[in-house]
mmCIF file of C-alpha atoms in Angstrom:
data_model
loop_
_atom_site.group_PDB
_atom_site.id
_atom_site.type_symbol
_atom_site.label_atom_id
_atom_site.label_comp_id
_atom_site.label_asym_id
_atom_site.label_seq_id
_atom_site.Cartn_x
_atom_site.Cartn_y
_atom_site.Cartn_z
ATOM 1 C CA MET R 4 -10.817 -4.735 2.144
ATOM 2 C CA GLY R 5 -8.519 -5.553 5.057
ATOM 3 C CA TRP R 6 -5.626 -3.129 5.149
ATOM 4 C CA GLY R 7 -3.582 -5.037 7.714
ATOM 5 C CA PRO R 8 0.196 -5.417 8.041
ATOM 6 C CA GLY R 9 0.200 -8.053 5.294
ATOM 7 C CA GLU R 10 -1.322 -5.639 2.794
ATOM 8 C CA ARG R 11 1.192 -2.972 3.759
ATOM 9 C CA ARG R 12 4.025 -5.413 3.236
ATOM 10 C CA ARG R 13 2.688 -6.185 -0.227
ATOM 11 C CA LEU R 14 2.653 -2.502 -1.015
ATOM 12 C CA TRP R 15 6.265 -2.144 0.094
ATOM 13 C CA ARG R 16 7.237 -5.172 -1.988
ATOM 14 C CA GLY R 17 5.596 -3.596 -5.015
ATOM 15 C CA ARG R 18 7.647 -0.486 -4.373
ATOM 16 C CA VAL R 19 10.859 -2.469 -4.533
ATOM 17 C CA ALA R 20 9.738 -3.836 -7.907
ATOM 18 C CA PRO R 21 8.577 -1.414 -10.620
ATOM 19 C CA PRO R 22 8.392 2.165 -9.298
ATOM 20 C CA ILE R 23 5.507 2.904 -11.640
ATOM 21 C CA GLN R 24 3.329 0.284 -9.964
ATOM 22 C CA ALA R 25 4.199 1.685 -6.549
ATOM 23 C CA ARG R 26 3.236 5.178 -7.685
ATOM 24 C CA VAL R 27 -0.071 3.899 -9.002
ATOM 25 C CA ALA R 28 -0.755 2.085 -5.715
ATOM 26 C CA VAL R 29 0.133 5.157 -3.665
ATOM 27 C CA ALA R 30 -2.032 7.343 -5.884
ATOM 28 C CA ALA R 31 -4.937 4.907 -5.666
ATOM 29 C CA VAL R 32 -4.595 4.469 -1.891
ATOM 30 C CA PRO R 33 -4.363 7.657 0.191
ATOM 31 C CA PRO R 34 -1.803 7.745 3.037
ATOM 32 C CA GLU R 35 -4.631 7.974 5.545
ATOM 33 C CA ARG R 36 -5.587 4.379 4.709
ATOM 34 C CA CYS R 37 -2.041 3.148 5.316
ATOM 35 C CA TYR R 38 -2.006 4.767 8.738
ATOM 36 C CA THR R 39 -5.392 3.403 9.763
ATOM 37 C CA PRO R 40 -5.269 0.080 11.675
ATOM 38 C CA GLU R 41 -6.993 -3.082 10.507
ATOM 39 C CA ASP R 42 -10.557 -2.125 9.763
#
């Protein structure tokens, strides 16, 4: 799974949409992953 800038943007977009989905994404993906650079 490539957690690059594109993926982060998708996450932010999801946040703008339904808040529930954003919460699920945040809960499924720890903050550490968001801070880590492209793996």
